[in-house]
PDB file of C-alpha atoms in Angstrom:
ATOM      1  CA  MET A 691     -12.916  16.745  -9.502  1.00 27.00           C
ATOM      2  CA  ASN A 692     -13.066  20.415  -8.730  1.00 27.00           C
ATOM      3  CA  ILE A 693     -13.817  22.840 -11.145  1.00 25.00           C
ATOM      4  CA  ARG A 694     -10.840  24.272 -12.641  1.00 30.00           C
ATOM      5  CA  LYS A 695     -10.385  27.968 -13.846  1.00 30.00           C
ATOM      6  CA  MET A 696      -9.068  28.605 -17.288  1.00 30.00           C
ATOM      7  CA  ALA A 697      -6.446  31.043 -18.037  1.00 31.00           C
ATOM      8  CA  ASP A 698      -9.067  33.640 -19.257  1.00 35.00           C
ATOM      9  CA  GLY A 699     -11.148  33.298 -16.089  1.00 32.00           C
ATOM     10  CA  ASP A 700     -13.451  30.974 -17.495  1.00 36.00           C
ATOM     11  CA  ILE A 701     -14.636  27.809 -15.707  1.00 32.00           C
ATOM     12  CA  ASP A 702     -13.700  24.921 -17.395  1.00 46.00           C
ATOM     13  CA  PHE A 703     -16.926  23.196 -18.397  1.00 43.00           C
ATOM     14  CA  LEU A 704     -15.023  19.737 -19.071  1.00 48.00           C
ATOM     15  CA  ALA A 705     -13.951  19.602 -15.501  1.00 46.00           C
ATOM     16  CA  GLU A 706     -17.219  19.882 -13.910  1.00 46.00           C
ATOM     17  CA  THR A 707     -17.062  15.928 -13.502  1.00 46.00           C
ATOM     18  CA  ASP A 708     -15.055  13.036 -13.534  1.00 46.00           C
ATOM     19  CA  SER A 709     -18.245  10.601 -14.320  1.00 46.00           C
ATOM     20  CA  PRO A 710     -20.371  10.570 -17.522  1.00 50.00           C
ATOM     21  CA  ARG A 711     -23.152  10.503 -14.885  1.00 50.00           C
ATOM     22  CA  GLY A 712     -22.349  13.940 -14.104  1.00 46.00           C
ATOM     23  CA  LEU A 713     -23.820  14.164 -10.651  1.00 44.00           C
ATOM     24  CA  GLY A 714     -22.902  16.544  -8.099  1.00 45.00           C
ATOM     25  CA  GLU A 715     -22.149  16.289  -4.342  1.00 42.00           C
ATOM     26  CA  SER A 716     -26.113  16.583  -3.469  1.00 44.00           C
ATOM     27  CA  GLY A 717     -26.573  13.653  -5.848  1.00 47.00           C
ATOM     28  CA  LYS A 718     -28.347  15.826  -8.247  1.00 48.00           C
ATOM     29  CA  PRO A 719     -27.435  16.395 -12.046  1.00 46.00           C
ATOM     30  CA  ILE A 720     -25.004  19.158 -12.585  1.00 48.00           C
ATOM     31  CA  PRO A 721     -26.720  21.777 -14.829  1.00 48.00           C
ATOM     32  CA  SER A 722     -25.370  22.860 -18.232  1.00 54.00           C
ATOM     33  CA  SER A 723     -23.778  26.185 -18.675  1.00 59.00           C
ATOM     34  CA  PRO A 724     -24.573  28.692 -21.432  1.00 68.00           C
ATOM     35  CA  ARG A 725     -21.102  28.181 -22.918  1.00 78.00           C
ATOM     36  CA  VAL A 726     -21.393  24.506 -23.186  1.00 82.00           C
ATOM     37  CA  LEU A 727     -24.782  24.673 -25.123  1.00 87.00           C
ATOM     38  CA  SER A 728     -22.909  27.162 -27.547  1.00 87.00           C
ATOM     39  CA  ILE A 729     -19.950  25.053 -28.194  1.00 89.00           C
ATOM     40  CA  LEU A 730     -22.066  22.036 -28.724  1.00 92.00           C
ATOM     41  CA  SER A 731     -24.462  24.005 -31.091  1.00 92.00           C
ATOM     42  CA  SER A 732     -21.619  25.391 -33.223  1.00 91.00           C
ATOM     43  CA  VAL A 733     -19.886  22.000 -33.366  1.00 93.00           C
ATOM     44  CA  PHE A 734     -23.010  20.341 -35.116  1.00 94.00           C
ATOM     45  CA  GLU A 735     -23.601  23.442 -37.327  1.00 94.00           C
ATOM     46  CA  ARG A 736     -20.029  23.223 -38.528  1.00 93.00           C
ATOM     47  CA  SER A 737     -20.325  19.361 -39.188  1.00 94.00           C
ATOM     48  CA  ILE A 738     -23.737  19.952 -40.906  1.00 96.00           C
ATOM     49  CA  GLN A 739     -22.467  22.790 -43.228  1.00 95.00           C
ATOM     50  CA  LYS A 740     -19.298  20.635 -44.111  1.00 95.00           C
ATOM     51  CA  ASN A 741     -21.534  17.411 -44.855  1.00 95.00           C
ATOM     52  CA  GLU A 742     -24.001  19.166 -47.022  1.00 95.00           C
ATOM     53  CA  LYS A 743     -21.486  20.804 -49.076  1.00 94.00           C
ATOM     54  CA  LEU A 744     -19.888  17.198 -49.565  1.00 94.00           C
ATOM     55  CA  LEU A 745     -23.387  15.715 -50.572  1.00 93.00           C
ATOM     56  CA  LYS A 746     -24.077  18.539 -52.906  1.00 92.00           C
ATOM     57  CA  LYS A 747     -20.708  18.320 -54.440  1.00 91.00           C
ATOM     58  CA  LEU A 748     -21.012  14.292 -54.736  1.00 90.00           C
ATOM     59  CA  LYS A 749     -24.494  15.134 -56.270  1.00 85.00           C
ATOM     60  CA  THR A 750     -25.893  12.355 -53.855  1.00 84.00           C
ATOM     61  CA  LYS A 751     -28.605  12.493 -51.268  1.00 82.00           C
ATOM     62  CA  ASP A 752     -28.285  10.871 -47.581  1.00 82.00           C
ATOM     63  CA  ASN A 753     -30.154   7.806 -46.963  1.00 87.00           C
ATOM     64  CA  VAL A 754     -33.500   8.740 -45.317  1.00 92.00           C
ATOM     65  CA  THR A 755     -34.083   7.254 -41.829  1.00 95.00           C
ATOM     66  CA  VAL A 756     -36.505   7.770 -39.154  1.00 96.00           C
ATOM     67  CA  PHE A 757     -34.531  10.496 -37.842  1.00 97.00           C
ATOM     68  CA  HIS A 758     -35.064  12.558 -41.264  1.00 96.00           C
ATOM     69  CA  GLY A 759     -37.581  15.129 -41.716  1.00 92.00           C
ATOM     70  CA  SER A 760     -38.859  16.362 -44.965  1.00 89.00           C
ATOM     71  CA  ARG A 761     -37.607  19.784 -44.171  1.00 92.00           C
ATOM     72  CA  ALA A 762     -35.210  21.527 -41.894  1.00 92.00           C
ATOM     73  CA  PRO A 763     -37.288  22.767 -38.807  1.00 93.00           C
ATOM     74  CA  THR A 764     -37.484  26.454 -38.314  1.00 92.00           C
ATOM     75  CA  MET A 765     -35.822  26.394 -34.965  1.00 95.00           C
ATOM     76  CA  GLY A 766     -32.092  26.499 -35.039  1.00 95.00           C
ATOM     77  CA  ILE A 767     -29.927  23.769 -33.502  1.00 96.00           C
ATOM     78  CA  GLY A 768     -28.622  26.131 -30.648  1.00 94.00           C
ATOM     79  CA  GLN A 769     -32.270  27.004 -29.629  1.00 94.00           C
ATOM     80  CA  TYR A 770     -33.354  23.433 -29.715  1.00 96.00           C
ATOM     81  CA  ILE A 771     -30.310  22.137 -27.460  1.00 95.00           C
ATOM     82  CA  ASP A 772     -31.261  25.011 -24.949  1.00 93.00           C
ATOM     83  CA  ARG A 773     -34.858  24.191 -25.029  1.00 94.00           C
ATOM     84  CA  ILE A 774     -34.011  20.541 -24.233  1.00 94.00           C
ATOM     85  CA  SER A 775     -31.875  21.466 -21.437  1.00 91.00           C
ATOM     86  CA  LYS A 776     -34.214  24.003 -20.082  1.00 90.00           C
ATOM     87  CA  TYR A 777     -37.034  21.754 -19.725  1.00 92.00           C
ATOM     88  CA  THR A 778     -35.607  18.202 -19.176  1.00 89.00           C
ATOM     89  CA  CYS A 779     -32.593  19.765 -16.718  1.00 81.00           C
ATOM     90  CA  CYS A 780     -29.995  17.460 -18.552  1.00 85.00           C
ATOM     91  CA  GLY A 781     -26.773  18.713 -17.656  1.00 86.00           C
ATOM     92  CA  THR A 782     -23.270  18.972 -19.177  1.00 87.00           C
ATOM     93  CA  PRO A 783     -22.214  15.362 -18.662  1.00 90.00           C
ATOM     94  CA  CYS A 784     -25.414  14.258 -20.351  1.00 91.00           C
ATOM     95  CA  LEU A 785     -25.028  16.472 -23.187  1.00 92.00           C
ATOM     96  CA  VAL A 786     -21.473  15.156 -23.922  1.00 92.00           C
ATOM     97  CA  VAL A 787     -22.605  11.707 -23.680  1.00 95.00           C
ATOM     98  CA  ALA A 788     -25.355  12.460 -26.060  1.00 96.00           C
ATOM     99  CA  TYR A 789     -22.746  13.596 -28.549  1.00 95.00           C
ATOM    100  CA  ILE A 790     -20.705  10.420 -27.963  1.00 96.00           C
ATOM    101  CA  TYR A 791     -23.808   8.412 -28.888  1.00 98.00           C
ATOM    102  CA  ILE A 792     -24.317  10.371 -32.144  1.00 97.00           C
ATOM    103  CA  GLU A 793     -20.806  10.122 -33.262  1.00 96.00           C
ATOM    104  CA  ARG A 794     -21.156   6.379 -32.588  1.00 97.00           C
ATOM    105  CA  TYR A 795     -24.217   6.199 -34.555  1.00 97.00           C
ATOM    106  CA  LEU A 796     -22.843   8.077 -37.644  1.00 96.00           C
ATOM    107  CA  GLN A 797     -19.842   5.981 -37.741  1.00 95.00           C
ATOM    108  CA  LYS A 798     -22.040   2.610 -37.324  1.00 95.00           C
ATOM    109  CA  MET A 799     -24.513   3.615 -39.889  1.00 95.00           C
ATOM    110  CA  ASP A 800     -21.998   5.501 -42.107  1.00 92.00           C
ATOM    111  CA  ALA A 801     -24.396   8.320 -42.238  1.00 94.00           C
ATOM    112  CA  TYR A 802     -24.179  12.056 -42.293  1.00 95.00           C
ATOM    113  CA  LEU A 803     -25.295  14.575 -39.905  1.00 96.00           C
ATOM    114  CA  THR A 804     -27.513  17.263 -41.726  1.00 96.00           C
ATOM    115  CA  SER A 805     -30.318  19.849 -41.238  1.00 96.00           C
ATOM    116  CA  LEU A 806     -33.017  17.266 -41.782  1.00 96.00           C
ATOM    117  CA  ASN A 807     -31.964  14.570 -38.997  1.00 97.00           C
ATOM    118  CA  VAL A 808     -29.679  16.437 -36.398  1.00 97.00           C
ATOM    119  CA  HIS A 809     -33.141  17.570 -34.353  1.00 98.00           C
ATOM    120  CA  ARG A 810     -34.456  14.301 -34.091  1.00 98.00           C
ATOM    121  CA  LEU A 811     -30.772  12.683 -33.330  1.00 98.00           C
ATOM    122  CA  LEU A 812     -30.431  15.217 -30.589  1.00 98.00           C
ATOM    123  CA  ILE A 813     -33.754  14.613 -28.646  1.00 98.00           C
ATOM    124  CA  THR A 814     -33.223  10.734 -28.926  1.00 98.00           C
ATOM    125  CA  SER A 815     -29.485  10.856 -27.977  1.00 98.00           C
ATOM    126  CA  ILE A 816     -30.115  13.150 -25.172  1.00 96.00           C
ATOM    127  CA  MET A 817     -33.031  11.113 -23.746  1.00 96.00           C
ATOM    128  CA  VAL A 818     -31.269   7.543 -24.146  1.00 97.00           C
ATOM    129  CA  ALA A 819     -28.330   9.248 -22.173  1.00 95.00           C
ATOM    130  CA  ALA A 820     -30.659  10.651 -19.653  1.00 94.00           C
ATOM    131  CA  LYS A 821     -32.527   7.415 -19.110  1.00 92.00           C
ATOM    132  CA  PHE A 822     -29.148   5.356 -18.919  1.00 90.00           C
ATOM    133  CA  ASN A 823     -27.600   7.363 -16.410  1.00 82.00           C
ATOM    134  CA  ASP A 824     -30.534   8.689 -14.321  1.00 74.00           C
ATOM    135  CA  ALA A 825     -33.036   6.168 -12.949  1.00 60.00           C
ATOM    136  CA  GLY A 826     -35.290   9.257 -12.097  1.00 67.00           C
ATOM    137  CA  CYS A 827     -35.516  10.663 -15.881  1.00 78.00           C
ATOM    138  CA  HIS A 828     -38.518  11.799 -17.544  1.00 89.00           C
ATOM    139  CA  ASN A 829     -40.328   9.350 -19.636  1.00 93.00           C
ATOM    140  CA  ASN A 830     -40.537   9.243 -23.483  1.00 95.00           C
ATOM    141  CA  THR A 831     -43.949  11.193 -23.478  1.00 96.00           C
ATOM    142  CA  PHE A 832     -42.312  14.180 -21.665  1.00 96.00           C
ATOM    143  CA  PHE A 833     -39.231  14.019 -23.896  1.00 96.00           C
ATOM    144  CA  ALA A 834     -41.640  13.911 -27.124  1.00 96.00           C
ATOM    145  CA  LYS A 835     -43.314  16.915 -26.099  1.00 96.00           C
ATOM    146  CA  VAL A 836     -40.121  18.932 -25.751  1.00 95.00           C
ATOM    147  CA  GLY A 837     -38.881  17.676 -28.959  1.00 96.00           C
ATOM    148  CA  GLY A 838     -41.840  18.454 -30.844  1.00 95.00           C
ATOM    149  CA  VAL A 839     -42.479  15.013 -31.910  1.00 96.00           C
ATOM    150  CA  SER A 840     -45.330  12.382 -30.881  1.00 96.00           C
ATOM    151  CA  THR A 841     -44.913   9.662 -28.449  1.00 97.00           C
ATOM    152  CA  LYS A 842     -45.147   7.063 -30.967  1.00 97.00           C
ATOM    153  CA  GLU A 843     -42.603   8.817 -32.971  1.00 97.00           C
ATOM    154  CA  MET A 844     -40.309   9.422 -29.964  1.00 98.00           C
ATOM    155  CA  ASN A 845     -40.819   5.556 -29.115  1.00 98.00           C
ATOM    156  CA  ARG A 846     -39.909   4.374 -32.591  1.00 98.00           C
ATOM    157  CA  MET A 847     -36.598   6.725 -32.788  1.00 98.00           C
ATOM    158  CA  GLU A 848     -35.415   5.292 -29.465  1.00 98.00           C
ATOM    159  CA  ILE A 849     -35.652   1.526 -30.709  1.00 98.00           C
ATOM    160  CA  GLU A 850     -34.087   2.492 -33.759  1.00 98.00           C
ATOM    161  CA  PHE A 851     -31.424   4.295 -32.153  1.00 98.00           C
ATOM    162  CA  LEU A 852     -30.683   1.669 -29.570  1.00 98.00           C
ATOM    163  CA  SER A 853     -30.630  -1.151 -32.021  1.00 97.00           C
ATOM    164  CA  ASN A 854     -28.202   0.455 -34.407  1.00 97.00           C
ATOM    165  CA  LEU A 855     -25.755   1.422 -31.310  1.00 97.00           C
ATOM    166  CA  ASP A 856     -26.374  -2.482 -30.415  1.00 96.00           C
ATOM    167  CA  PHE A 857     -27.399  -1.257 -27.023  1.00 96.00           C
ATOM    168  CA  ARG A 858     -23.899  -0.383 -26.215  1.00 94.00           C
ATOM    169  CA  LEU A 859     -24.579   2.733 -24.069  1.00 95.00           C
ATOM    170  CA  HIS A 860     -21.682   2.390 -21.677  1.00 95.00           C
ATOM    171  CA  VAL A 861     -19.200   5.514 -22.099  1.00 94.00           C
ATOM    172  CA  THR A 862     -15.670   4.705 -20.279  1.00 93.00           C
ATOM    173  CA  ALA A 863     -14.154   7.537 -17.991  1.00 92.00           C
ATOM    174  CA  ASP A 864     -11.399   7.685 -20.685  1.00 92.00           C
ATOM    175  CA  ALA A 865     -13.811   8.259 -23.698  1.00 93.00           C
ATOM    176  CA  PHE A 866     -15.693  10.569 -21.730  1.00 92.00           C
ATOM    177  CA  ARG A 867     -12.498  12.990 -21.013  1.00 90.00           C
ATOM    178  CA  ALA A 868     -11.380  12.459 -24.549  1.00 91.00           C
ATOM    179  CA  HIS A 869     -14.676  13.858 -26.040  1.00 90.00           C
ATOM    180  CA  CYS A 870     -14.590  16.300 -23.374  1.00 88.00           C
ATOM    181  CA  LEU A 871     -11.407  17.693 -24.441  1.00 87.00           C
ATOM    182  CA  GLN A 872     -12.192  17.664 -28.264  1.00 86.00           C
ATOM    183  CA  LEU A 873     -15.074  19.875 -27.139  1.00 87.00           C
ATOM    184  CA  GLN A 874     -12.757  21.892 -25.017  1.00 80.00           C
ATOM    185  CA  LYS A 875     -10.426  22.399 -28.094  1.00 82.00           C
ATOM    186  CA  GLU A 876     -13.638  23.756 -30.120  1.00 74.00           C
ATOM    187  CA  GLY A 877     -14.555  26.241 -27.387  1.00 64.00           C
ATOM    188  CA  PHE A 878     -11.122  27.731 -26.165  1.00 58.00           C
ATOM    189  CA  GLY A 879      -9.281  27.149 -29.613  1.00 51.00           C
ATOM    190  CA  GLU A 880      -8.350  30.307 -31.778  1.00 36.00           C
ATOM    191  CA  ASN A 881     -11.762  31.123 -32.171  1.00 40.00           C
ATOM    192  CA  PRO A 882     -13.337  30.763 -28.824  1.00 37.00           C
ATOM    193  CA  ILE A 883     -17.274  30.729 -28.948  1.00 30.00           C
ATOM    194  CA  ASP A 884     -18.999  33.775 -27.290  1.00 32.00           C
ATOM    195  CA  HIS A 885     -20.975  33.140 -24.238  1.00 29.00           C
ATOM    196  CA  ARG A 886     -24.706  32.953 -24.894  1.00 30.00           C
ATOM    197  CA  PRO A 887     -26.561  35.573 -22.656  1.00 27.00           C
ATOM    198  CA  GLY A 888     -28.195  34.364 -19.157  1.00 30.00           C
ATOM    199  CA  ASN A 889     -27.206  32.573 -16.094  1.00 33.00           C
ATOM    200  CA  LYS A 890     -24.247  30.431 -16.376  1.00 37.00           C
ATOM    201  CA  THR A 891     -26.130  27.501 -14.802  1.00 39.00           C
ATOM    202  CA  ARG A 892     -29.924  26.502 -14.743  1.00 40.00           C
ATOM    203  CA  ALA A 893     -30.981  26.247 -10.947  1.00 40.00           C
ATOM    204  CA  LYS A 894     -34.151  24.240 -12.151  1.00 55.00           C
ATOM    205  CA  CYS A 895     -36.114  23.344 -15.219  1.00 59.00           C
ATOM    206  CA  LEU A 896     -39.405  24.991 -16.100  1.00 56.00           C
ATOM    207  CA  PRO A 897     -42.300  23.084 -14.887  1.00 53.00           C
ATOM    208  CA  GLN A 898     -44.519  24.033 -18.212  1.00 58.00           C
ATOM    209  CA  ILE A 899     -43.577  23.075 -21.762  1.00 59.00           C
ATOM    210  CA  ALA A 900     -43.914  25.616 -24.530  1.00 61.00           C
ATOM    211  CA  GLY A 901     -45.443  24.083 -27.633  1.00 58.00           C
ATOM    212  CA  TYR A 902     -43.463  23.153 -30.494  1.00 55.00           C
ATOM    213  CA  THR A 903     -43.752  20.863 -33.494  1.00 57.00           C
ATOM    214  CA  CYS A 904     -40.948  19.035 -35.382  1.00 57.00           C
ATOM    215  CA  ARG A 905     -42.732  17.957 -38.118  1.00 53.00           C
ATOM    216  CA  ALA A 906     -41.805  14.310 -39.460  1.00 43.00           C
ATOM    217  CA  VAL A 907     -41.419  13.043 -43.148  1.00 34.00           C
TER     218      VAL A 907
END
């Protein structure tokens, strides 16, 4: 599918690919744009605010899982997604599929997305999406370093995530487009999300990973 132009002149990031695999004509992954990262982080942030207000109102706590930290990481969601995209070269299709996986997980487990579990769910879902759709993907140790967790914890979260999804990782083209449209509305609705500074696409991922720790429970 060719990249379409929006009425306001922006590129429609949802039209970057017909397939969740997200490979360009050269066979290389399509890079994610700053706008995509901004939209995804905004969607997650709004969901977390809503969920945490609800939990507070109900005076209840979410069930603690392997994805929960003892406290919210200092790195914001937007920065964390940007970090993952920057070092792993996971493009727009991979991020959308990861978003779908998180949605499936939350529905299956009847769980809430909160500031305590969003970071680990993000690094795990993005790694699973990348490995399922790209045979040349980085290994768990690499993703663990990017995500700020140990390899042991990364392995444990991957197994838990896959088990909770019943290992059903396939995303149909229709489901992919439906979620793309959902995110499209988030980005081009009444309150469009501003562009984040920087290039619209990443030519390559960085060779060295800056240190970061996402502390566990």
